[in-house]
mmCIF file of C-alpha atoms in Angstrom:
data_model
loop_
_atom_site.group_PDB
_atom_site.id
_atom_site.type_symbol
_atom_site.label_atom_id
_atom_site.label_comp_id
_atom_site.label_asym_id
_atom_site.label_seq_id
_atom_site.Cartn_x
_atom_site.Cartn_y
_atom_site.Cartn_z
ATOM 1 C CA UNK A 74 0.029 0.097 -0.057
ATOM 2 C CA UNK A 75 2.946 2.123 0.787
ATOM 3 C CA UNK A 76 4.461 2.059 -2.534
ATOM 4 C CA UNK A 77 1.098 2.298 -4.312
ATOM 5 C CA UNK A 78 0.536 5.860 -2.533
ATOM 6 C CA UNK A 79 4.188 6.854 -3.421
ATOM 7 C CA UNK A 80 3.616 5.931 -6.809
ATOM 8 C CA UNK A 81 0.396 7.645 -7.047
ATOM 9 C CA UNK A 82 1.465 11.075 -5.295
ATOM 10 C CA UNK A 83 5.212 11.337 -6.429
ATOM 11 C CA UNK A 84 4.516 10.107 -10.183
ATOM 12 C CA UNK A 85 1.032 10.018 -11.340
ATOM 13 C CA UNK A 86 0.238 13.774 -9.762
ATOM 14 C CA UNK A 87 2.122 16.454 -10.963
ATOM 15 C CA UNK A 88 -0.240 18.952 -9.788
ATOM 16 C CA UNK A 89 -4.062 19.133 -7.934
ATOM 17 C CA UNK A 90 -5.310 19.305 -11.338
ATOM 18 C CA UNK A 91 -4.470 15.644 -11.717
ATOM 19 C CA UNK A 92 -7.024 14.762 -8.995
ATOM 20 C CA UNK A 93 -9.986 12.484 -10.312
ATOM 21 C CA UNK A 94 -12.183 13.532 -7.184
ATOM 22 C CA UNK A 95 -12.474 16.447 -4.364
ATOM 23 C CA UNK A 96 -12.331 14.166 -1.990
ATOM 24 C CA UNK A 97 -8.761 15.901 -0.887
ATOM 25 C CA UNK A 98 -9.994 19.473 -1.066
ATOM 26 C CA UNK A 99 -11.773 21.260 1.982
ATOM 27 C CA UNK A 100 -13.707 23.910 0.771
ATOM 28 C CA UNK A 101 -13.680 26.545 3.772
ATOM 29 C CA UNK A 102 -13.422 30.096 3.333
ATOM 30 C CA UNK A 103 -9.757 30.831 3.694
ATOM 31 C CA UNK A 104 -9.511 33.681 5.686
ATOM 32 C CA UNK A 105 -7.144 37.168 4.765
ATOM 33 C CA UNK A 106 -4.187 36.163 6.943
ATOM 34 C CA UNK A 107 -4.097 32.780 5.395
ATOM 35 C CA UNK A 108 -3.920 33.946 1.900
ATOM 36 C CA UNK A 109 -1.112 36.310 3.010
ATOM 37 C CA UNK A 110 0.649 33.516 4.171
ATOM 38 C CA UNK A 111 0.108 31.177 1.416
ATOM 39 C CA UNK A 112 1.279 34.436 -1.292
ATOM 40 C CA UNK A 113 4.618 33.997 0.482
ATOM 41 C CA UNK A 114 5.350 30.079 -0.475
ATOM 42 C CA UNK A 115 7.398 29.345 -3.084
ATOM 43 C CA UNK A 116 5.583 28.678 -6.539
ATOM 44 C CA UNK A 117 7.053 25.250 -7.010
ATOM 45 C CA UNK A 118 6.120 24.075 -3.642
ATOM 46 C CA UNK A 119 2.687 25.595 -4.226
ATOM 47 C CA UNK A 120 2.156 23.731 -7.344
ATOM 48 C CA UNK A 121 3.288 20.404 -6.111
ATOM 49 C CA UNK A 122 0.824 20.612 -3.497
ATOM 50 C CA UNK A 123 -2.091 18.167 -3.725
ATOM 51 C CA UNK A 124 -5.393 19.772 -2.002
ATOM 52 C CA UNK A 125 -6.970 22.698 -0.986
ATOM 53 C CA UNK A 126 -7.786 24.867 2.333
ATOM 54 C CA UNK A 127 -5.355 24.799 5.187
ATOM 55 C CA UNK A 128 -5.353 22.772 8.465
ATOM 56 C CA UNK A 129 -4.336 25.374 11.054
ATOM 57 C CA UNK A 130 -5.881 25.575 14.368
ATOM 58 C CA UNK A 131 -5.839 28.968 16.408
ATOM 59 C CA UNK A 132 -3.028 30.605 18.771
ATOM 60 C CA UNK A 133 -0.157 29.145 17.288
ATOM 61 C CA UNK A 134 2.477 31.808 18.484
ATOM 62 C CA UNK A 135 5.494 30.028 19.350
ATOM 63 C CA UNK A 136 4.118 26.256 19.295
ATOM 64 C CA UNK A 137 6.206 23.371 18.234
ATOM 65 C CA UNK A 138 3.922 22.091 15.503
ATOM 66 C CA UNK A 139 4.274 18.282 13.569
ATOM 67 C CA UNK A 140 2.888 17.885 9.908
ATOM 68 C CA UNK A 141 1.612 14.484 9.224
ATOM 69 C CA UNK A 142 1.672 13.717 5.261
ATOM 70 C CA UNK A 143 3.712 17.269 5.026
ATOM 71 C CA UNK A 144 4.458 16.459 1.122
ATOM 72 C CA UNK A 145 6.088 19.512 -0.828
ATOM 73 C CA UNK A 146 5.736 21.475 2.330
ATOM 74 C CA UNK A 147 3.149 24.095 1.455
ATOM 75 C CA UNK A 148 1.294 23.639 5.276
ATOM 76 C CA UNK A 149 4.494 24.060 6.898
ATOM 77 C CA UNK A 150 5.861 27.179 5.414
ATOM 78 C CA UNK A 151 2.334 28.536 6.234
ATOM 79 C CA UNK A 152 2.701 27.327 9.505
ATOM 80 C CA UNK A 153 6.367 28.702 10.409
ATOM 81 C CA UNK A 154 4.669 31.940 9.800
ATOM 82 C CA UNK A 155 2.210 31.402 12.595
ATOM 83 C CA UNK A 156 4.409 30.162 14.995
ATOM 84 C CA UNK A 157 7.210 32.645 14.125
ATOM 85 C CA UNK A 158 10.381 32.243 14.916
ATOM 86 C CA UNK A 159 10.649 31.173 18.319
ATOM 87 C CA UNK A 160 8.558 28.174 17.481
ATOM 88 C CA UNK A 161 9.438 25.228 15.205
ATOM 89 C CA UNK A 162 7.525 23.157 12.566
ATOM 90 C CA UNK A 163 8.778 19.385 11.444
ATOM 91 C CA UNK A 164 7.165 18.043 8.469
ATOM 92 C CA UNK A 165 6.999 14.376 7.925
ATOM 93 C CA UNK A 166 6.538 12.623 4.531
ATOM 94 C CA UNK A 167 7.184 9.281 2.853
ATOM 95 C CA UNK A 168 7.625 10.000 -0.785
ATOM 96 C CA UNK A 169 10.982 11.264 -2.166
ATOM 97 C CA UNK A 170 9.691 13.521 -4.695
ATOM 98 C CA UNK A 171 7.659 15.873 -2.430
ATOM 99 C CA UNK A 172 10.264 15.940 0.149
ATOM 100 C CA UNK A 173 12.778 17.024 -2.608
ATOM 101 C CA UNK A 174 10.430 20.058 -3.525
ATOM 102 C CA UNK A 175 9.826 20.670 0.535
ATOM 103 C CA UNK A 176 13.659 20.856 1.209
ATOM 104 C CA UNK A 177 15.006 22.439 -2.317
ATOM 105 C CA UNK A 178 13.089 25.900 -0.805
ATOM 106 C CA UNK A 179 14.332 26.044 3.070
ATOM 107 C CA UNK A 180 16.400 28.938 2.165
ATOM 108 C CA UNK A 181 14.152 30.561 0.265
ATOM 109 C CA UNK A 182 11.327 30.864 2.688
ATOM 110 C CA UNK A 183 13.920 31.515 5.839
ATOM 111 C CA UNK A 184 14.883 34.766 4.048
ATOM 112 C CA UNK A 185 11.155 35.627 2.908
ATOM 113 C CA UNK A 186 10.227 35.342 6.539
ATOM 114 C CA UNK A 187 13.033 37.449 7.770
ATOM 115 C CA UNK A 188 14.183 34.703 9.850
ATOM 116 C CA UNK A 189 17.698 34.798 11.303
ATOM 117 C CA UNK A 190 17.375 30.849 11.692
ATOM 118 C CA UNK A 191 14.989 28.458 10.123
ATOM 119 C CA UNK A 192 12.200 26.926 11.584
ATOM 120 C CA UNK A 193 11.381 23.902 9.647
ATOM 121 C CA UNK A 194 12.566 20.811 8.828
ATOM 122 C CA UNK A 195 11.271 17.934 7.237
ATOM 123 C CA UNK A 196 12.207 14.087 7.759
ATOM 124 C CA UNK A 197 11.123 11.126 5.254
ATOM 125 C CA UNK A 198 9.181 8.691 7.549
ATOM 126 C CA UNK A 199 5.507 6.995 7.602
ATOM 127 C CA UNK A 200 3.069 8.870 9.973
ATOM 128 C CA UNK A 201 2.287 5.484 11.913
ATOM 129 C CA UNK A 202 5.752 4.562 12.683
ATOM 130 C CA UNK A 203 6.745 8.445 14.199
ATOM 131 C CA UNK A 204 8.947 6.384 16.281
ATOM 132 C CA UNK A 205 11.575 5.560 14.415
ATOM 133 C CA UNK A 206 11.871 9.325 13.426
ATOM 134 C CA UNK A 207 13.871 9.856 17.334
ATOM 135 C CA UNK A 208 10.698 12.336 18.173
ATOM 136 C CA UNK A 209 10.733 12.483 21.996
ATOM 137 C CA UNK A 210 7.703 11.926 24.066
ATOM 138 C CA UNK A 211 5.632 15.122 24.709
ATOM 139 C CA UNK A 212 7.684 17.464 22.372
ATOM 140 C CA UNK A 213 4.605 18.956 20.453
ATOM 141 C CA UNK A 214 2.140 21.245 21.146
ATOM 142 C CA UNK A 215 0.092 20.518 17.747
ATOM 143 C CA UNK A 216 0.073 18.085 15.112
ATOM 144 C CA UNK A 217 -1.858 18.810 12.186
ATOM 145 C CA UNK A 218 -2.843 16.629 9.276
ATOM 146 C CA UNK A 219 -4.069 17.324 5.770
ATOM 147 C CA UNK A 220 -6.402 14.715 4.514
ATOM 148 C CA UNK A 221 -3.533 12.234 4.830
ATOM 149 C CA UNK A 222 -4.538 9.972 7.774
ATOM 150 C CA UNK A 223 -6.549 8.268 4.950
ATOM 151 C CA UNK A 224 -3.989 7.033 3.780
ATOM 152 C CA UNK A 225 -2.232 5.117 6.404
ATOM 153 C CA UNK A 226 -2.704 1.339 6.545
ATOM 154 C CA UNK A 227 -2.229 1.560 10.484
ATOM 155 C CA UNK A 228 -4.188 4.187 11.627
ATOM 156 C CA UNK A 229 -4.545 2.757 15.286
ATOM 157 C CA UNK A 230 -1.031 3.380 14.947
ATOM 158 C CA UNK A 231 -0.712 7.069 13.672
ATOM 159 C CA UNK A 232 -3.254 8.219 16.585
ATOM 160 C CA UNK A 233 -1.391 6.268 19.163
ATOM 161 C CA UNK A 234 1.968 7.864 18.383
ATOM 162 C CA UNK A 235 0.259 11.392 17.984
ATOM 163 C CA UNK A 236 -0.712 10.529 21.251
ATOM 164 C CA UNK A 237 2.643 9.878 22.576
ATOM 165 C CA UNK A 238 3.985 13.007 20.869
ATOM 166 C CA UNK A 239 1.914 15.372 22.335
ATOM 167 C CA UNK A 240 2.640 17.832 25.179
ATOM 168 C CA UNK A 241 0.015 17.328 27.844
ATOM 169 C CA UNK A 242 -2.657 19.830 26.658
ATOM 170 C CA UNK A 243 -1.878 19.954 23.200
ATOM 171 C CA UNK A 244 -4.033 18.885 20.378
ATOM 172 C CA UNK A 245 -4.355 16.783 16.891
ATOM 173 C CA UNK A 246 -6.057 18.944 14.957
ATOM 174 C CA UNK A 247 -6.453 17.569 11.463
ATOM 175 C CA UNK A 248 -9.222 17.348 8.366
ATOM 176 C CA UNK A 249 -9.749 13.864 6.659
ATOM 177 C CA UNK A 250 -12.525 11.657 4.943
ATOM 178 C CA UNK A 251 -14.996 9.509 6.592
ATOM 179 C CA UNK A 252 -17.611 7.038 5.102
ATOM 180 C CA UNK A 253 -20.838 6.558 6.435
ATOM 181 C CA UNK A 254 -19.938 2.375 6.773
ATOM 182 C CA UNK A 255 -17.222 0.173 6.553
ATOM 183 C CA UNK A 256 -15.314 0.185 3.043
ATOM 184 C CA UNK A 257 -15.009 -3.102 1.402
ATOM 185 C CA UNK A 258 -11.952 -4.746 0.770
ATOM 186 C CA UNK A 259 -12.534 -5.009 -2.813
ATOM 187 C CA UNK A 260 -12.600 -1.127 -2.712
ATOM 188 C CA UNK A 261 -9.660 -0.859 -0.104
ATOM 189 C CA UNK A 262 -7.649 -2.462 -2.578
ATOM 190 C CA UNK A 263 -8.282 -0.376 -5.737
ATOM 191 C CA UNK A 264 -5.626 2.006 -6.340
ATOM 192 C CA UNK A 265 -6.471 5.032 -7.887
ATOM 193 C CA UNK A 266 -9.926 5.076 -5.272
ATOM 194 C CA UNK A 267 -7.203 4.922 -2.184
ATOM 195 C CA UNK A 268 -4.964 7.524 -3.729
ATOM 196 C CA UNK A 269 -7.855 9.698 -4.261
ATOM 197 C CA UNK A 270 -8.524 9.774 -0.369
ATOM 198 C CA UNK A 271 -11.535 7.487 -0.224
ATOM 199 C CA UNK A 272 -11.117 3.889 0.193
ATOM 200 C CA UNK A 273 -8.992 4.120 2.920
ATOM 201 C CA UNK A 274 -11.426 6.310 4.779
ATOM 202 C CA UNK A 275 -12.615 5.220 7.979
ATOM 203 C CA UNK A 276 -16.015 4.354 9.106
ATOM 204 C CA UNK A 277 -16.694 7.532 10.986
ATOM 205 C CA UNK A 278 -17.631 5.608 14.393
ATOM 206 C CA UNK A 279 -14.780 3.443 13.852
ATOM 207 C CA UNK A 280 -12.548 6.869 13.947
ATOM 208 C CA UNK A 281 -14.082 7.706 17.272
ATOM 209 C CA UNK A 282 -13.472 4.349 18.889
ATOM 210 C CA UNK A 283 -9.578 4.569 17.764
ATOM 211 C CA UNK A 284 -9.154 7.887 18.836
ATOM 212 C CA UNK A 285 -10.825 7.108 22.501
ATOM 213 C CA UNK A 286 -8.740 4.136 22.098
ATOM 214 C CA UNK A 287 -5.447 6.308 21.593
ATOM 215 C CA UNK A 288 -6.709 8.484 24.652
ATOM 216 C CA UNK A 289 -8.272 11.045 23.100
ATOM 217 C CA UNK A 290 -11.166 11.147 25.413
ATOM 218 C CA UNK A 291 -13.429 13.520 23.484
ATOM 219 C CA UNK A 292 -13.563 14.221 20.171
ATOM 220 C CA UNK A 293 -14.561 17.323 18.867
ATOM 221 C CA UNK A 294 -16.137 17.781 15.600
ATOM 222 C CA UNK A 295 -14.646 21.531 13.908
ATOM 223 C CA UNK A 296 -17.144 21.533 10.440
ATOM 224 C CA UNK A 297 -17.456 19.146 8.146
ATOM 225 C CA UNK A 298 -19.417 18.841 4.837
ATOM 226 C CA UNK A 299 -20.868 16.114 2.235
ATOM 227 C CA UNK A 300 -18.073 14.695 -0.575
ATOM 228 C CA UNK A 301 -19.294 15.145 -4.469
ATOM 229 C CA UNK A 302 -17.150 12.953 -6.360
ATOM 230 C CA UNK A 303 -17.903 14.378 -9.845
ATOM 231 C CA UNK A 304 -16.337 11.723 -11.683
ATOM 232 C CA UNK A 305 -18.984 9.063 -13.045
ATOM 233 C CA UNK A 306 -16.507 6.398 -13.586
ATOM 234 C CA UNK A 307 -15.362 6.587 -10.076
ATOM 235 C CA UNK A 308 -18.874 7.135 -8.985
ATOM 236 C CA UNK A 309 -20.012 3.653 -10.475
ATOM 237 C CA UNK A 310 -17.421 2.016 -7.926
ATOM 238 C CA UNK A 311 -18.171 3.837 -4.812
ATOM 239 C CA UNK A 312 -21.644 5.608 -5.174
ATOM 240 C CA UNK A 313 -23.170 3.336 -2.350
ATOM 241 C CA UNK A 314 -20.952 4.728 -0.060
ATOM 242 C CA UNK A 315 -21.609 8.469 1.318
ATOM 243 C CA UNK A 316 -18.564 10.242 2.019
ATOM 244 C CA UNK A 317 -17.987 13.315 4.070
ATOM 245 C CA UNK A 318 -14.945 15.621 4.895
ATOM 246 C CA UNK A 319 -14.589 16.716 8.088
ATOM 247 C CA UNK A 320 -12.237 18.309 10.539
ATOM 248 C CA UNK A 321 -11.572 17.590 14.249
ATOM 249 C CA UNK A 322 -9.816 18.189 17.228
ATOM 250 C CA UNK A 323 -8.622 15.913 19.592
ATOM 251 C CA UNK A 324 -7.065 16.994 23.148
ATOM 252 C CA UNK A 325 -4.434 15.453 25.128
ATOM 253 C CA UNK A 326 -5.871 16.165 28.378
ATOM 254 C CA UNK A 327 -5.927 12.773 30.874
ATOM 255 C CA UNK A 328 -8.654 14.116 32.813
ATOM 256 C CA UNK A 329 -11.201 14.168 29.999
ATOM 257 C CA UNK A 330 -14.305 11.867 30.806
ATOM 258 C CA UNK A 331 -15.602 9.864 27.955
ATOM 259 C CA UNK A 332 -19.055 12.065 28.317
ATOM 260 C CA UNK A 333 -19.954 15.625 28.567
ATOM 261 C CA UNK A 334 -20.640 15.616 31.870
ATOM 262 C CA UNK A 335 -22.157 18.556 33.736
ATOM 263 C CA UNK A 336 -20.317 20.390 36.960
ATOM 264 C CA UNK A 337 -22.500 23.622 36.732
ATOM 265 C CA UNK A 338 -19.202 25.087 34.677
ATOM 266 C CA UNK A 339 -19.174 28.546 32.843
ATOM 267 C CA UNK A 340 -16.311 30.585 30.595
ATOM 268 C CA UNK A 341 -15.871 34.125 29.746
ATOM 269 C CA UNK A 342 -13.966 34.593 26.560
ATOM 270 C CA UNK A 343 -12.028 37.738 26.459
ATOM 271 C CA UNK A 344 -11.706 37.999 22.982
ATOM 272 C CA UNK A 345 -8.098 38.304 22.669
ATOM 273 C CA UNK A 346 -7.311 34.984 20.428
ATOM 274 C CA UNK A 347 -5.777 36.321 17.114
ATOM 275 C CA UNK A 348 -7.630 36.836 14.345
ATOM 276 C CA UNK A 349 -10.865 35.960 16.716
ATOM 277 C CA UNK A 350 -11.902 39.415 18.469
ATOM 278 C CA UNK A 351 -15.815 38.396 18.703
ATOM 279 C CA UNK A 352 -16.487 34.652 18.708
ATOM 280 C CA UNK A 353 -13.836 31.718 19.305
ATOM 281 C CA UNK A 354 -15.351 28.902 17.814
ATOM 282 C CA UNK A 355 -13.810 25.432 19.524
ATOM 283 C CA UNK A 356 -16.139 23.154 17.564
ATOM 284 C CA UNK A 357 -19.298 23.312 15.467
ATOM 285 C CA UNK A 358 -21.021 23.076 18.816
ATOM 286 C CA UNK A 359 -18.943 25.801 20.638
ATOM 287 C CA UNK A 360 -19.263 29.371 19.334
ATOM 288 C CA UNK A 361 -18.214 31.481 22.388
ATOM 289 C CA UNK A 362 -19.236 35.206 22.297
ATOM 290 C CA UNK A 363 -16.743 37.470 23.875
ATOM 291 C CA UNK A 364 -17.656 39.073 26.937
ATOM 292 C CA UNK A 365 -20.756 36.418 27.815
ATOM 293 C CA UNK A 366 -20.864 33.729 29.808
ATOM 294 C CA UNK A 367 -21.025 30.806 28.196
ATOM 295 C CA UNK A 368 -22.052 27.390 30.276
ATOM 296 C CA UNK A 369 -19.723 24.694 29.106
ATOM 297 C CA UNK A 370 -19.385 20.634 30.069
ATOM 298 C CA UNK A 371 -16.645 19.556 32.467
ATOM 299 C CA UNK A 372 -14.393 18.223 29.317
ATOM 300 C CA UNK A 373 -14.926 21.689 27.507
ATOM 301 C CA UNK A 374 -14.006 23.585 30.331
ATOM 302 C CA UNK A 375 -10.970 21.632 30.834
ATOM 303 C CA UNK A 376 -9.906 22.231 27.101
ATOM 304 C CA UNK A 377 -9.717 25.807 27.583
ATOM 305 C CA UNK A 378 -8.360 25.867 31.103
ATOM 306 C CA UNK A 379 -5.607 22.866 30.383
ATOM 307 C CA UNK A 380 -4.407 24.124 27.028
ATOM 308 C CA UNK A 381 -2.693 26.830 25.460
ATOM 309 C CA UNK A 382 -6.248 29.161 25.399
ATOM 310 C CA UNK A 383 -6.421 29.455 29.442
ATOM 311 C CA UNK A 384 -5.291 32.903 29.530
ATOM 312 C CA UNK A 385 -7.856 34.230 26.724
ATOM 313 C CA UNK A 386 -10.902 32.863 29.393
ATOM 314 C CA UNK A 387 -12.276 33.427 32.414
ATOM 315 C CA UNK A 388 -13.744 30.507 34.041
ATOM 316 C CA UNK A 389 -16.982 30.077 36.405
ATOM 317 C CA UNK A 390 -17.001 27.054 38.836
ATOM 318 C CA UNK A 391 -15.414 24.111 40.099
ATOM 319 C CA UNK A 392 -15.969 20.295 40.581
ATOM 320 C CA UNK A 393 -17.991 20.212 43.745
ATOM 321 C CA UNK A 394 -21.376 19.084 42.124
ATOM 322 C CA UNK A 395 -22.098 16.940 39.246
ATOM 323 C CA UNK A 396 -25.704 17.758 37.288
ATOM 324 C CA UNK A 397 -25.574 14.356 35.420
ATOM 325 C CA UNK A 398 -24.889 14.542 31.921
ATOM 326 C CA UNK A 399 -24.744 17.901 29.959
ATOM 327 C CA UNK A 400 -27.576 18.544 28.184
ATOM 328 C CA UNK A 401 -27.751 17.960 24.083
ATOM 329 C CA UNK A 402 -24.973 15.690 23.903
ATOM 330 C CA UNK A 403 -25.793 13.359 20.809
ATOM 331 C CA UNK A 404 -24.606 10.013 19.730
ATOM 332 C CA UNK A 405 -26.235 10.083 15.878
ATOM 333 C CA UNK A 406 -23.806 10.132 12.737
ATOM 334 C CA UNK A 407 -21.987 13.726 13.393
ATOM 335 C CA UNK A 408 -21.917 14.877 10.031
ATOM 336 C CA UNK A 409 -24.522 17.314 7.676
ATOM 337 C CA UNK A 410 -26.539 15.473 4.823
ATOM 338 C CA UNK A 411 -25.921 16.924 1.703
ATOM 339 C CA UNK A 412 -29.805 18.180 1.931
ATOM 340 C CA UNK A 413 -29.275 19.075 5.619
ATOM 341 C CA UNK A 414 -31.235 16.189 6.806
ATOM 342 C CA UNK A 415 -30.314 17.084 10.435
ATOM 343 C CA UNK A 416 -29.089 14.069 11.340
ATOM 344 C CA UNK A 417 -26.330 15.731 13.640
ATOM 345 C CA UNK A 418 -25.022 14.633 17.155
ATOM 346 C CA UNK A 419 -21.044 15.272 17.973
ATOM 347 C CA UNK A 420 -18.726 15.668 20.941
ATOM 348 C CA UNK A 421 -21.010 17.503 23.172
ATOM 349 C CA UNK A 422 -23.581 20.102 23.488
#
């Protein structure tokens, strides 16, 4: 499987226009500050990037970031600007052709960003074998990935290694493709479907199980959209399965519970997170307005209190009283259907 993916992304594809579906694209509107950062990335790096959108959570200044499946380095060079010279970015990829492009432009970006020392490095390796790359435990504030985990043959190991490498309070923030059911083996063995990020997609409920097994007790859905394949030949192969592109954030906080419990707590957003002066969006169910008392479950309280977001909130309440499950927690398919059927749930609230 590794050889098939390396060939597809190193030889078959020469640019995003060669993709046969839009599964590898996140079509969220790109904010102006992200567009400005993208404009500083070398043209060749941009041309050899296979996808769209950008996976970048908030408040990254000074952070150590690991990018799983970094490809030609586009996202790494954007994140380099967000973390600043005091931060660092490590990209991991298994494809020589992609790594060659990424490494060729290290000096260019250091000079363009005005850094005395570069803060980006690339390593060749497999995202399910990060233990082979001499990366210490608890060494990254944030791990990101943009539509790559579905390509791994051992997704359990990817989440397990990500948990090991994150600092306490760190997060895995990533976009990927999910299916509404388990993919048949016959389709998993199709090189084109696998390379197009379809037949390697996890059934969404299996993803939640793997994430929780690795230690990420309460996965939070940030956004999602149904995938339209727009390719009649591929649609005939796989059209009976519904696919979704979704972004999740998984926090490494040992005290998180496996359900959203109510302790009568609340938070008040100060409006101080960069680029989010009025509303902070923790996930699809938590749009927290500046200055407003916002009731939260215990897990959400910890996601804001025990992480890099702490200084941006005031916290109300303690752990003295328990009031049962937090009202509104869901267990159905968490993604919106194309027809907005309302079959929603999510991590909490």
